[in-house]
Short mmCIF file of C-alpha atoms (C1' of nucleotides) in Angstrom, two decimals:
data_model
loop_
_atom_site.label_atom_id
_atom_site.label_comp_id
_atom_site.label_asym_id
_atom_site.label_seq_id
_atom_site.Cartn_x
_atom_site.Cartn_y
_atom_site.Cartn_z
CA UNK F 1 49.33 116.24 151.24
CA UNK F 2 48.94 115.89 155.04
CA UNK F 3 52.00 113.02 156.31
CA UNK F 4 53.89 116.12 157.53
CA UNK F 5 50.92 117.04 159.84
CA UNK F 6 50.18 113.26 160.85
CA UNK F 7 54.05 113.13 161.71
CA UNK F 8 53.77 116.71 163.91
CA UNK F 9 50.73 115.60 165.72
CA UNK F 10 52.48 112.36 166.28
CA UNK F 11 55.65 113.91 167.77
CA UNK F 12 53.99 116.37 169.36
CA UNK F 13 52.69 113.17 171.31
CA UNK F 14 55.50 111.75 171.94
CA UNK F 15 59.03 112.52 170.40
CA UNK F 16 59.78 109.48 168.78
CA UNK F 17 62.72 108.24 166.04
CA UNK F 18 62.10 107.04 162.53
CA UNK F 19 61.72 103.02 163.34
CA UNK F 20 59.23 103.74 166.50
CA UNK F 21 56.85 106.31 164.45
CA UNK F 22 56.66 103.42 161.93
CA UNK F 23 55.25 101.40 164.91
CA UNK F 24 52.98 103.86 166.00
CA UNK F 25 51.36 104.58 162.45
CA UNK F 26 50.65 100.53 162.24
CA UNK F 27 49.19 100.75 165.48
CA UNK F 28 46.95 104.15 165.88
CA UNK F 29 47.46 107.38 163.51
CA UNK F 30 48.00 104.33 160.45
CA UNK F 31 44.47 103.12 161.10
CA UNK F 32 43.47 106.55 159.73
CA UNK F 33 46.48 107.56 157.27
CA UNK F 34 48.70 104.98 157.06
CA UNK F 35 53.53 105.84 155.78
CA UNK F 36 56.18 103.16 154.83
CA UNK F 37 59.31 104.03 157.46
CA UNK F 38 60.50 104.95 153.39
CA UNK F 39 57.81 108.02 153.61
CA UNK F 40 58.32 108.60 157.15
CA UNK F 41 62.05 108.63 157.24
CA UNK F 42 62.22 110.92 154.07
CA UNK F 43 59.56 113.64 155.64
CA UNK F 44 61.28 113.84 158.82
CA UNK F 45 64.73 115.18 156.80
CA UNK F 46 62.11 117.50 155.09
CA UNK F 47 60.06 119.03 158.55
CA UNK F 48 64.10 118.98 160.06
CA UNK F 49 65.10 121.40 156.94
CA UNK F 50 62.07 123.47 157.14
CA UNK F 51 63.05 124.06 161.03
CA UNK F 52 59.98 122.74 162.26
CA UNK F 53 61.67 119.68 164.39
CA UNK F 54 64.70 118.82 164.66
CA UNK F 55 67.21 115.82 166.34
CA UNK F 56 67.42 115.45 170.06
CA UNK F 57 71.02 116.65 170.97
CA UNK F 58 71.69 112.96 172.54
CA UNK F 59 71.93 111.25 169.59
CA UNK F 60 74.86 111.68 166.74
CA UNK F 61 74.24 111.73 162.77
CA UNK F 62 75.48 108.02 161.84
CA UNK F 63 73.80 105.34 159.63
CA UNK F 64 72.14 102.87 162.26
CA UNK F 65 71.99 105.01 164.76
CA UNK F 66 68.93 106.20 166.64
CA UNK F 67 68.14 109.60 165.93
CA UNK F 68 64.91 110.86 167.86
CA UNK F 69 63.21 114.33 167.37
CA UNK F 70 61.34 116.60 168.73
CA UNK F 71 58.80 119.48 167.63
CA UNK F 72 59.61 122.81 167.01
CA UNK F 73 57.75 126.11 168.01
CA UNK F 74 57.61 126.66 164.78
CA UNK F 75 56.58 123.45 163.60
CA UNK F 76 53.90 123.27 166.32
CA UNK F 77 52.53 126.95 165.00
CA UNK F 78 52.13 125.24 161.15
CA UNK F 79 50.28 122.04 162.76
CA UNK F 80 47.89 124.42 164.37
CA UNK F 81 47.80 126.70 160.88
CA UNK F 82 47.14 123.39 159.22
CA UNK F 83 44.46 122.40 161.70
CA UNK F 84 42.55 125.74 161.56
CA UNK F 85 42.13 125.09 157.48
CA UNK F 86 40.09 122.99 155.94
CA UNK F 87 40.89 119.63 154.89
CA UNK F 88 39.11 118.14 151.95
CA UNK F 89 38.52 114.50 151.75
CA UNK F 90 39.44 113.11 148.88
CA UNK F 91 36.72 110.12 147.55
CA UNK F 92 36.94 106.59 147.70
CA UNK F 93 38.70 104.08 145.81
CA UNK F 94 37.97 101.02 146.32
CA UNK F 95 39.07 97.72 144.32
CA UNK F 96 36.50 95.95 145.96
CA UNK F 97 33.33 97.72 144.55
CA UNK F 98 35.57 98.06 141.25
CA UNK F 99 35.03 94.56 141.45
CA UNK F 100 31.73 94.11 141.63
CA UNK F 101 31.18 96.32 138.61
CA UNK F 102 33.42 93.79 136.36
CA UNK F 103 31.52 91.04 138.04
CA UNK F 104 28.31 92.62 136.67
CA UNK F 105 30.07 92.21 133.33
CA UNK F 106 32.86 89.58 133.53
CA UNK F 107 30.77 87.10 135.71
CA UNK F 108 30.74 86.76 139.09
CA UNK F 109 33.20 83.66 139.64
CA UNK F 110 35.27 83.66 142.99
CA UNK F 111 33.00 86.42 144.15
CA UNK F 112 31.66 85.25 147.19
CA UNK F 113 34.96 83.54 148.24
CA UNK F 114 36.12 87.06 147.92
CA UNK F 115 33.55 88.23 149.98
CA UNK F 116 33.88 86.14 152.37
CA UNK F 117 37.62 87.19 152.50
CA UNK F 118 37.29 90.25 152.68
CA UNK F 119 34.24 89.71 155.89
CA UNK F 120 36.99 88.13 157.71
CA UNK F 121 38.54 90.80 157.88
CA UNK F 122 36.85 93.68 158.44
CA UNK F 123 35.19 91.69 161.68
CA UNK F 124 39.57 91.39 162.80
CA UNK F 125 39.51 95.13 162.35
CA UNK F 126 36.69 95.80 164.12
CA UNK F 127 37.17 93.23 167.31
CA UNK F 128 40.87 94.93 167.29
CA UNK F 129 38.87 98.48 167.16
CA UNK F 130 36.84 97.58 170.11
CA UNK F 131 39.46 95.79 172.26
CA UNK F 132 41.11 98.76 171.87
CA UNK F 133 38.04 100.75 173.74
CA UNK F 134 37.54 98.45 176.50
CA UNK F 135 41.09 99.39 177.35
CA UNK F 136 42.24 102.73 176.00
CA UNK F 137 39.00 104.79 177.15
CA UNK F 138 37.38 102.78 179.34
CA UNK F 139 35.65 106.71 181.46
CA UNK F 140 35.85 109.73 178.78
CA UNK F 141 38.50 111.54 180.59
CA UNK F 142 40.25 114.60 179.63
CA UNK F 143 39.27 116.48 175.99
CA UNK F 144 42.30 115.21 174.43
CA UNK F 145 40.95 111.85 175.07
CA UNK F 146 37.70 112.46 174.22
CA UNK F 147 38.21 113.51 170.86
CA UNK F 148 40.84 110.54 169.91
CA UNK F 149 38.11 108.48 171.15
CA UNK F 150 35.81 109.88 168.76
CA UNK F 151 38.68 109.32 165.81
CA UNK F 152 38.26 105.36 167.10
CA UNK F 153 35.12 105.45 166.74
CA UNK F 154 34.58 106.43 163.21
CA UNK F 155 37.07 103.87 163.01
CA UNK F 156 34.22 101.52 164.35
CA UNK F 157 31.24 102.62 162.90
CA UNK F 158 33.14 102.03 159.46
CA UNK F 159 34.35 98.25 160.13
CA UNK F 160 30.78 97.60 161.60
CA UNK F 161 29.20 99.00 157.61
CA UNK F 162 31.49 97.34 156.27
CA UNK F 163 30.91 93.84 157.93
CA UNK F 164 27.01 94.83 157.22
CA UNK F 165 26.89 95.78 154.03
CA UNK F 166 28.73 92.80 152.50
CA UNK F 167 26.53 90.22 155.34
CA UNK F 168 24.12 91.67 152.98
CA UNK F 169 26.37 91.51 150.13
CA UNK F 170 27.21 87.32 150.35
CA UNK F 171 23.68 87.10 150.96
CA UNK F 172 22.28 88.59 147.41
CA UNK F 173 25.36 87.34 145.40
CA UNK F 174 24.31 83.23 146.53
CA UNK F 175 20.52 83.88 145.63
CA UNK F 176 22.08 84.98 142.29
CA UNK F 177 24.24 81.98 142.01
CA UNK F 178 21.33 79.79 143.32
CA UNK F 179 18.60 81.90 141.08
CA UNK F 180 21.04 80.85 137.78
CA UNK F 181 21.49 77.55 138.78
CA UNK F 182 17.87 76.56 138.19
CA UNK F 183 16.35 79.12 135.66
CA UNK F 184 17.97 80.69 132.69
CA UNK F 185 20.89 82.95 132.28
CA UNK F 186 21.36 86.15 130.83
CA UNK F 187 24.58 87.57 129.07
CA UNK F 188 27.94 87.48 131.80
CA UNK F 189 25.58 85.70 134.44
CA UNK F 190 26.12 82.77 135.73
CA UNK F 191 28.68 81.67 138.83
CA UNK F 192 31.47 80.28 136.81
CA UNK F 193 32.10 83.55 134.88
CA UNK I 1 46.51 99.85 140.32
CA UNK I 2 42.99 99.18 139.04
CA UNK I 3 42.50 101.99 136.64
CA UNK I 4 43.12 99.97 134.19
CA UNK I 5 40.73 97.59 134.84
CA UNK I 6 37.97 100.26 136.05
CA UNK I 7 38.10 101.80 132.41
CA UNK I 8 38.02 98.11 130.65
CA UNK I 9 34.81 97.61 132.67
CA UNK I 10 32.88 100.80 131.98
CA UNK I 11 34.08 100.36 128.37
CA UNK I 12 32.04 96.59 128.51
CA UNK I 13 29.66 99.00 129.67
CA UNK I 14 29.77 101.27 126.35
CA UNK I 15 32.01 102.22 124.24
CA UNK I 16 33.45 105.75 124.69
CA UNK I 17 35.53 108.10 123.52
CA UNK I 18 38.54 109.75 126.01
CA UNK I 19 36.31 112.11 127.57
CA UNK I 20 32.97 111.11 127.54
CA UNK I 21 34.47 108.41 129.53
CA UNK I 22 36.37 111.56 131.80
CA UNK I 23 32.28 112.12 132.10
CA UNK I 24 31.30 109.32 133.38
CA UNK I 25 34.15 109.02 136.29
CA UNK I 26 32.54 112.26 137.61
CA UNK I 27 29.55 110.30 137.98
CA UNK I 28 29.02 106.98 138.43
CA UNK I 29 31.93 104.73 138.66
CA UNK I 30 34.25 107.85 139.44
CA UNK I 31 31.64 107.17 142.84
CA UNK I 32 34.41 104.22 143.65
CA UNK I 33 37.09 104.42 141.44
CA UNK I 34 38.21 108.38 140.55
CA UNK I 35 40.22 109.58 138.25
CA UNK I 36 41.23 112.55 135.87
CA UNK I 37 40.99 112.81 132.24
CA UNK I 38 44.86 113.18 132.69
CA UNK I 39 44.99 109.66 133.88
CA UNK I 40 42.10 108.34 131.49
CA UNK I 41 44.56 109.30 128.02
CA UNK I 42 47.66 108.12 129.50
CA UNK I 43 45.87 104.68 130.48
CA UNK I 44 43.73 104.14 127.08
CA UNK I 45 47.22 104.74 125.31
CA UNK I 46 48.13 102.04 127.10
CA UNK I 47 45.71 99.31 126.71
CA UNK I 48 45.94 100.30 123.41
CA UNK I 49 49.42 99.30 122.95
CA UNK I 50 49.06 96.20 124.84
CA UNK I 51 46.29 95.19 122.59
CA UNK I 52 43.51 95.30 125.53
CA UNK I 53 41.22 98.23 123.56
CA UNK I 54 40.99 99.54 120.19
CA UNK I 55 40.31 102.62 118.31
CA UNK I 56 37.19 102.50 116.47
CA UNK I 57 37.66 102.68 112.83
CA UNK I 58 35.71 106.03 112.19
CA UNK I 59 38.09 107.98 113.79
CA UNK I 60 41.16 109.32 112.47
CA UNK I 61 44.44 109.60 114.56
CA UNK I 62 44.46 113.34 115.06
CA UNK I 63 44.69 115.91 118.06
CA UNK I 64 41.30 117.65 118.66
CA UNK I 65 39.06 114.55 116.98
CA UNK I 66 36.90 112.28 119.35
CA UNK I 67 38.02 108.99 119.49
CA UNK I 68 36.31 106.22 120.60
CA UNK I 69 37.66 102.78 122.45
CA UNK I 70 35.99 99.05 122.35
CA UNK I 71 37.38 95.98 124.45
CA UNK I 72 39.21 93.53 122.33
CA UNK I 73 38.71 90.06 123.55
CA UNK I 74 42.27 89.90 125.53
CA UNK I 75 41.75 92.96 126.73
CA UNK I 76 38.18 90.83 127.99
CA UNK I 77 40.49 88.20 129.52
CA UNK I 78 42.40 90.22 131.39
CA UNK I 79 39.86 91.85 133.13
CA UNK I 80 38.20 88.73 134.03
CA UNK I 81 41.79 87.34 134.72
CA UNK I 82 41.50 90.68 137.75
CA UNK I 83 38.56 90.17 138.60
CA UNK I 84 39.38 86.47 139.86
CA UNK I 85 42.14 87.68 142.05
CA UNK I 86 41.97 89.13 145.08
CA UNK I 87 41.80 92.95 145.65
CA UNK I 88 42.95 94.47 148.62
CA UNK I 89 41.17 97.03 149.34
CA UNK I 90 44.18 99.72 151.22
CA UNK I 91 44.09 101.42 153.94
CA UNK I 92 42.32 104.72 154.94
CA UNK I 93 43.65 108.12 154.53
CA UNK I 94 41.07 110.30 156.45
CA UNK I 95 42.53 114.35 156.42
CA UNK I 96 39.11 115.02 158.68
CA UNK I 97 39.98 112.48 161.60
CA UNK I 98 43.76 113.40 161.28
CA UNK I 99 42.63 116.82 161.60
CA UNK I 100 40.37 115.59 165.01
CA UNK I 101 44.03 114.09 166.48
CA UNK I 102 45.72 117.20 165.90
CA UNK I 103 42.25 119.49 167.55
CA UNK I 104 43.36 117.76 170.55
CA UNK I 105 47.05 118.32 170.97
CA UNK I 106 47.26 122.39 169.74
CA UNK I 107 43.42 122.81 169.85
CA UNK I 108 39.86 122.90 168.89
CA UNK I 109 39.80 126.51 166.92
CA UNK I 110 37.25 126.23 163.29
CA UNK I 111 36.47 122.32 164.49
CA UNK I 112 33.18 122.27 164.71
CA UNK I 113 32.98 124.67 161.57
CA UNK I 114 34.51 122.04 159.36
CA UNK I 115 32.62 119.15 160.81
CA UNK I 116 29.16 120.67 159.89
CA UNK I 117 31.40 121.90 156.18
CA UNK I 118 32.08 118.11 156.18
CA UNK I 119 28.01 117.33 157.16
CA UNK I 120 26.48 119.45 154.18
CA UNK I 121 28.72 117.68 152.26
CA UNK I 122 27.88 114.12 153.25
CA UNK I 123 24.21 115.10 153.60
CA UNK I 124 24.96 116.23 149.69
CA UNK I 125 25.93 113.55 148.18
CA UNK I 126 23.95 111.05 149.98
CA UNK I 127 21.24 112.98 148.62
CA UNK I 128 22.63 111.85 145.30
CA UNK I 129 23.15 108.76 145.71
CA UNK I 130 19.57 107.89 146.91
CA UNK I 131 18.13 109.93 143.42
CA UNK I 132 19.86 107.76 141.59
CA UNK I 133 18.40 104.25 143.80
CA UNK I 134 14.77 106.12 142.99
CA UNK I 135 15.80 106.70 139.40
CA UNK I 136 17.83 103.77 138.67
CA UNK I 137 16.94 100.85 140.32
CA UNK I 138 13.04 101.03 140.58
CA UNK I 139 12.18 96.77 141.27
CA UNK I 140 15.66 94.84 141.05
CA UNK I 141 16.11 93.40 137.89
CA UNK I 142 18.77 91.15 136.61
CA UNK I 143 22.17 90.15 138.10
CA UNK I 144 24.49 92.84 136.04
CA UNK I 145 21.69 95.25 137.90
CA UNK I 146 21.79 93.99 141.33
CA UNK I 147 25.20 94.17 141.38
CA UNK I 148 25.73 97.85 140.34
CA UNK I 149 22.73 98.36 143.19
CA UNK I 150 24.89 96.55 145.64
CA UNK I 151 27.46 99.21 145.07
CA UNK I 152 25.19 101.52 145.47
CA UNK I 153 24.44 100.78 148.36
CA UNK I 154 27.44 100.53 149.85
CA UNK I 155 27.63 104.45 148.94
CA UNK I 156 24.50 104.59 150.75
CA UNK I 157 25.83 102.89 153.77
CA UNK I 158 29.10 104.79 154.09
CA UNK I 159 27.14 108.35 153.46
CA UNK I 160 24.92 107.52 156.28
CA UNK I 161 27.57 106.30 158.37
CA UNK I 162 29.45 109.54 158.14
CA UNK I 163 26.47 111.87 158.38
CA UNK I 164 25.69 110.31 161.73
CA UNK I 165 29.21 109.91 163.09
CA UNK I 166 29.36 113.93 162.00
CA UNK I 167 25.96 114.48 164.31
CA UNK I 168 27.90 113.07 166.82
CA UNK I 169 30.76 114.22 166.72
CA UNK I 170 29.35 118.02 166.22
CA UNK I 171 27.66 117.04 169.39
CA UNK I 172 30.91 116.68 170.98
CA UNK I 173 32.77 119.24 170.23
CA UNK I 174 29.79 121.71 171.30
CA UNK I 175 30.12 119.97 174.53
CA UNK I 176 33.73 120.19 174.44
CA UNK I 177 33.92 123.94 174.10
CA UNK I 178 30.60 124.42 176.32
CA UNK I 179 32.54 123.17 179.28
CA UNK I 180 35.87 124.74 178.44
CA UNK I 181 34.23 128.12 178.89
CA UNK I 182 32.53 127.13 183.23
CA UNK I 183 35.06 125.20 184.02
CA UNK I 184 38.57 125.31 184.16
CA UNK I 185 40.85 124.40 181.08
CA UNK I 186 43.26 121.99 180.69
CA UNK I 187 46.60 121.84 178.08
CA UNK I 188 45.57 122.53 174.64
CA UNK I 189 41.86 123.13 175.84
CA UNK I 190 40.08 125.80 175.14
CA UNK I 191 37.73 126.27 171.63
CA UNK I 192 40.25 129.15 170.46
CA UNK I 193 43.49 126.83 170.77
"C1'" DA L 1 34.60 134.87 106.19
"C1'" DC L 2 36.30 136.00 110.57
"C1'" DG L 3 37.12 135.84 115.48
"C1'" DT L 4 35.64 133.52 119.73
"C1'" DT L 5 34.10 129.64 122.65
"C1'" DT L 6 33.75 124.87 123.61
"C1'" DT L 7 35.76 120.16 122.91
"C1'" DT L 8 38.76 116.65 123.07
"C1'" DT L 9 42.85 115.59 122.81
"C1'" DG L 10 47.79 115.23 124.72
"C1'" DC L 11 52.13 117.22 126.40
"C1'" DA L 12 55.49 118.08 130.64
"C1'" DA L 13 56.35 118.96 134.90
"C1'" DC L 14 55.46 118.03 139.60
"C1'" DT L 15 54.54 115.62 143.54
"C1'" DT L 16 52.79 111.76 146.68
"C1'" DG L 17 54.03 106.89 147.57
"C1'" DT L 18 55.84 102.06 147.05
"C1'" DT L 19 59.47 98.82 146.45
"C1'" DG L 20 63.62 96.24 146.90
"C1'" DC L 21 67.94 97.06 148.36
"C1'" DA L 22 72.38 99.16 151.08
"C1'" DT L 23 74.78 99.98 155.14
"C1'" DA L 24 75.47 100.58 159.37
"C1'" DA L 25 75.35 99.78 164.45
"C1'" DG L 26 74.52 96.10 168.56
"C1'" DG L 27 73.48 92.22 170.84
"C1'" DC L 28 74.07 86.65 170.35
"C1'" DT L 29 76.05 82.32 169.88
"C1'" DC L 30 79.62 79.51 169.20
"C1'" DG V 1 86.63 87.46 167.14
"C1'" DA V 2 83.36 85.80 163.08
"C1'" DG V 3 79.10 84.96 161.55
"C1'" DC V 4 75.01 86.48 162.29
"C1'" DC V 5 70.44 88.04 163.31
"C1'" DT V 6 67.56 92.31 164.54
"C1'" DT V 7 67.12 97.03 165.01
"C1'" DA V 8 67.86 101.39 162.65
"C1'" DT V 9 68.38 104.93 158.58
"C1'" DG V 10 68.19 105.89 154.27
"C1'" DC V 11 69.15 105.77 148.97
"C1'" DA V 12 67.47 105.11 143.97
"C1'" DA V 13 64.51 103.20 141.23
"C1'" DC V 14 59.81 103.04 139.69
"C1'" DA V 15 54.30 103.70 140.06
"C1'" DA V 16 50.51 106.43 140.40
"C1'" DG V 17 48.40 110.31 140.75
"C1'" DT V 18 48.48 116.08 139.98
"C1'" DT V 19 48.59 120.47 137.28
"C1'" DG V 20 49.45 123.52 134.59
"C1'" DC V 21 48.78 123.79 129.65
"C1'" DA V 22 48.60 123.52 124.59
"C1'" DA V 23 47.03 122.13 120.29
"C1'" DA V 24 43.78 120.96 116.82
"C1'" DA V 25 38.74 120.90 115.60
"C1'" DA V 26 34.31 121.60 115.74
"C1'" DA V 27 30.55 124.58 116.65
"C1'" DC V 28 28.42 129.21 116.80
"C1'" DG V 29 27.85 134.45 116.56
"C1'" DT V 30 27.91 138.26 113.31
#
DNA sequence: ACGTTTTTTGCAACTTGTTGCATAAGGCTC
DNA sequence: GAGCCTTATGCAACAAGTTGCAAAAAACGT
């Protein structure tokens, strides 16, 4: 729904080719709006047809040959229009939380390993974000960078939350498994479900 | 990808009709795995064909007539199998963060209103979660409820994070707008972008 | 008994996102 | 210059999610 606007933003920050965009989506923008190269190429085609962007004249239209895009005035207007409206954040869809809920019914086999795995992943992501903050946002500068830093701090806050929650969850599950070994077990209970 | 497992979990917790499931997805399970009634009916059909669930014998197969489903042993096995694997949480896709990034390029017109709107929404959601915790999870009880409470606490933690971040963002944007009124403005700057 | 509303299930068309592969150009190696 | 890897663009088929609507049954009012 907002992929075109993500691309317009990225292209306004810096005109790029499809592959360069894909790379940037893997790094900065993709942290909060991911997209595959397929989506990006398809959307670039649509945006070009809509007259929002155009290929830089240097490149001929041939397959396998780099094609750089820049945003046209109509594209900037469209992004401005979109940014003036409301952005509804859709509800969470988190498979790990779903699995916890499932584990309450069919048993907790392997749950602690999975929690530990996620803990590692989120710690790594948090470290990456903090590295970016240290590198790119030393002293708060112009308004543009202060807004971008705000976005980064959302990422840091989210990862911090997950790391803390996962630690709490791990402690709880460990406690449950220990209790199941001594005491009697209820239905669907026990570490080897 | 995990909608069938969300439904199996819900049906194991309590056999239900399609509409009843939809209602429950609007409340508890949908807080971390949302689904429309369309998705649910379609998936119920697939699950029935796969032999994972069956309609309770009482109901005849006729349109507009309630049809309750229960999970068959094969369905429980499938859910157990799924819960034994890895659940990859997909990257965030947050339109508000995207908009912040866009606002850094095309101006901050209306940004503070939007932040305030989200703040209200997240405060409301947080209150709803806390009400559920107070109502349904007084004293920590059996292992099943302790796991479900853990899930709820993830929701509470996430909403708490957003409320805090939005307050921080609002302060930052207010400060930027104030600075733009006195001092000189850079490119893409100014409260009326 | 009759029309209206609500409940419940479902089809069809569409949009968005994913996966696997194809194709072309350019550079590197031998 | 033939083979191979990397870069770069793109098609096609599929899977998942959304939107709008239809239609049968039940409940309700008069």
